Amino acid sequence: MRYGRHHTQTHLKLTEIKKMHQQTLSFVIPAMNEEATLGPLFEGIRSQTRKLGKRLEVVFVDDGSTDSTWQRMRDIADAFPEEVKAVRMRANVGKARALAVGFERATGDVVFTMDADLQDDPVEIPRFLQKLAEGYDLVSGYKQTRHDPWHKVLPSRVFNKMVSKLNGVELHDHNCGFKCYRSEVVKAVKLQGEMHRMIPCLASIEGYRCAEIVVTHHARQHGVSKYGVKRFARGFFDMLTVHFLKNYKDRPLHLFGGLAAV
């Protein structure tokens, strides 16, 4: 009997290892006017994925670019048709909608999101997978050392502390675009407006476990940032929306009745 249990456990472990090696990694990458960075980013992702022995799927989403970003995406997709999908939005619809479109087309067992500006480093990919293997459903990057102007860094840190306190998901960097998900998470979370910053909180509402790892953040070498001060005001309202969904979605009168009573 003892031998039988040991044999069964070993078989299950070997099956799990085999399944991990057979995984497909999907990378959903929205981009707006990032023509110079797509080639190097794809090569970095492809190099890391091949080292890991995983199958690769990259879903590029052009979010209304006015330069040659779309043509560059098409060139890469034509050169690697089994690994790359290119999707074009007819107008600039925003990062959340672009991610949602990419999530719909992603078929991998594990889904990564990365910004297209080369500030996220593909070398970190194995570390995300290691953390995910500890039993988490979502792993978010934490840009502990940031190479951004202070007027972006300071409001972002204040915003992150507010989100963690209000919505109960303790992360240093909810804004980080470098994240890793089990596929069921991206299929369960519905994005609208500019809720891409709130994905960990939305996932937590559905019962998924979130974790965080410190990642390298590079200074931008090409193009310009597409995000201005307005995003923090919008992020504040998104934060309140998630707080409502978490605490009052099934009992809205508890909130509005309480306010009316006050």
PDB file of N, CA, C and O in Angstrom, residues 81 89 107 129 141 177 180 182:
ATOM      1  N   PRO A  81       3.969  33.620 -38.369  1.00  0.00           N
ATOM      2  CA  PRO A  81       2.504  33.462 -38.376  1.00  0.00           C
ATOM      3  C   PRO A  81       1.972  32.499 -37.329  1.00  0.00           C
ATOM      4  O   PRO A  81       0.808  32.612 -36.928  1.00  0.00           O
ATOM      5  N   MET A  89      -7.137  48.421 -33.770  1.00  0.00           N
ATOM      6  CA  MET A  89      -8.309  49.195 -33.385  1.00  0.00           C
ATOM      7  C   MET A  89      -8.416  50.385 -34.343  1.00  0.00           C
ATOM      8  O   MET A  89      -7.418  51.036 -34.660  1.00  0.00           O
ATOM      9  N   THR A 107      -4.948  32.499 -26.245  1.00  0.00           N
ATOM     10  CA  THR A 107      -5.340  31.104 -26.036  1.00  0.00           C
ATOM     11  C   THR A 107      -4.377  30.352 -25.121  1.00  0.00           C
ATOM     12  O   THR A 107      -4.548  29.160 -24.899  1.00  0.00           O
ATOM     13  N   LEU A 129       6.760  33.282 -13.632  1.00  0.00           N
ATOM     14  CA  LEU A 129       6.253  31.911 -13.665  1.00  0.00           C
ATOM     15  C   LEU A 129       6.566  31.166 -12.370  1.00  0.00           C
ATOM     16  O   LEU A 129       5.754  30.372 -11.882  1.00  0.00           O
ATOM     17  N   GLY A 141       3.950  42.997 -11.364  1.00  0.00           N
ATOM     18  CA  GLY A 141       5.275  43.553 -11.207  1.00  0.00           C
ATOM     19  C   GLY A 141       5.255  44.765 -10.279  1.00  0.00           C
ATOM     20  O   GLY A 141       4.245  45.457 -10.164  1.00  0.00           O
ATOM     21  N   GLY A 177       2.228  47.670 -15.776  1.00  0.00           N
ATOM     22  CA  GLY A 177       1.654  46.947 -16.908  1.00  0.00           C
ATOM     23  C   GLY A 177       2.196  45.549 -17.085  1.00  0.00           C
ATOM     24  O   GLY A 177       1.659  44.763 -17.871  1.00  0.00           O
ATOM     25  N   CYS A 180       1.259  38.824 -14.900  1.00  0.00           N
ATOM     26  CA  CYS A 180       1.158  37.438 -15.357  1.00  0.00           C
ATOM     27  C   CYS A 180      -0.096  36.826 -14.738  1.00  0.00           C
ATOM     28  O   CYS A 180      -0.336  36.986 -13.536  1.00  0.00           O
ATOM     29  N   ARG A 182      -3.033  33.383 -14.726  1.00  0.00           N
ATOM     30  CA  ARG A 182      -3.579  32.133 -15.245  1.00  0.00           C
ATOM     31  C   ARG A 182      -4.696  32.502 -16.212  1.00  0.00           C
ATOM     32  O   ARG A 182      -5.400  33.498 -16.015  1.00  0.00           O
TER      33      ARG A 182
END
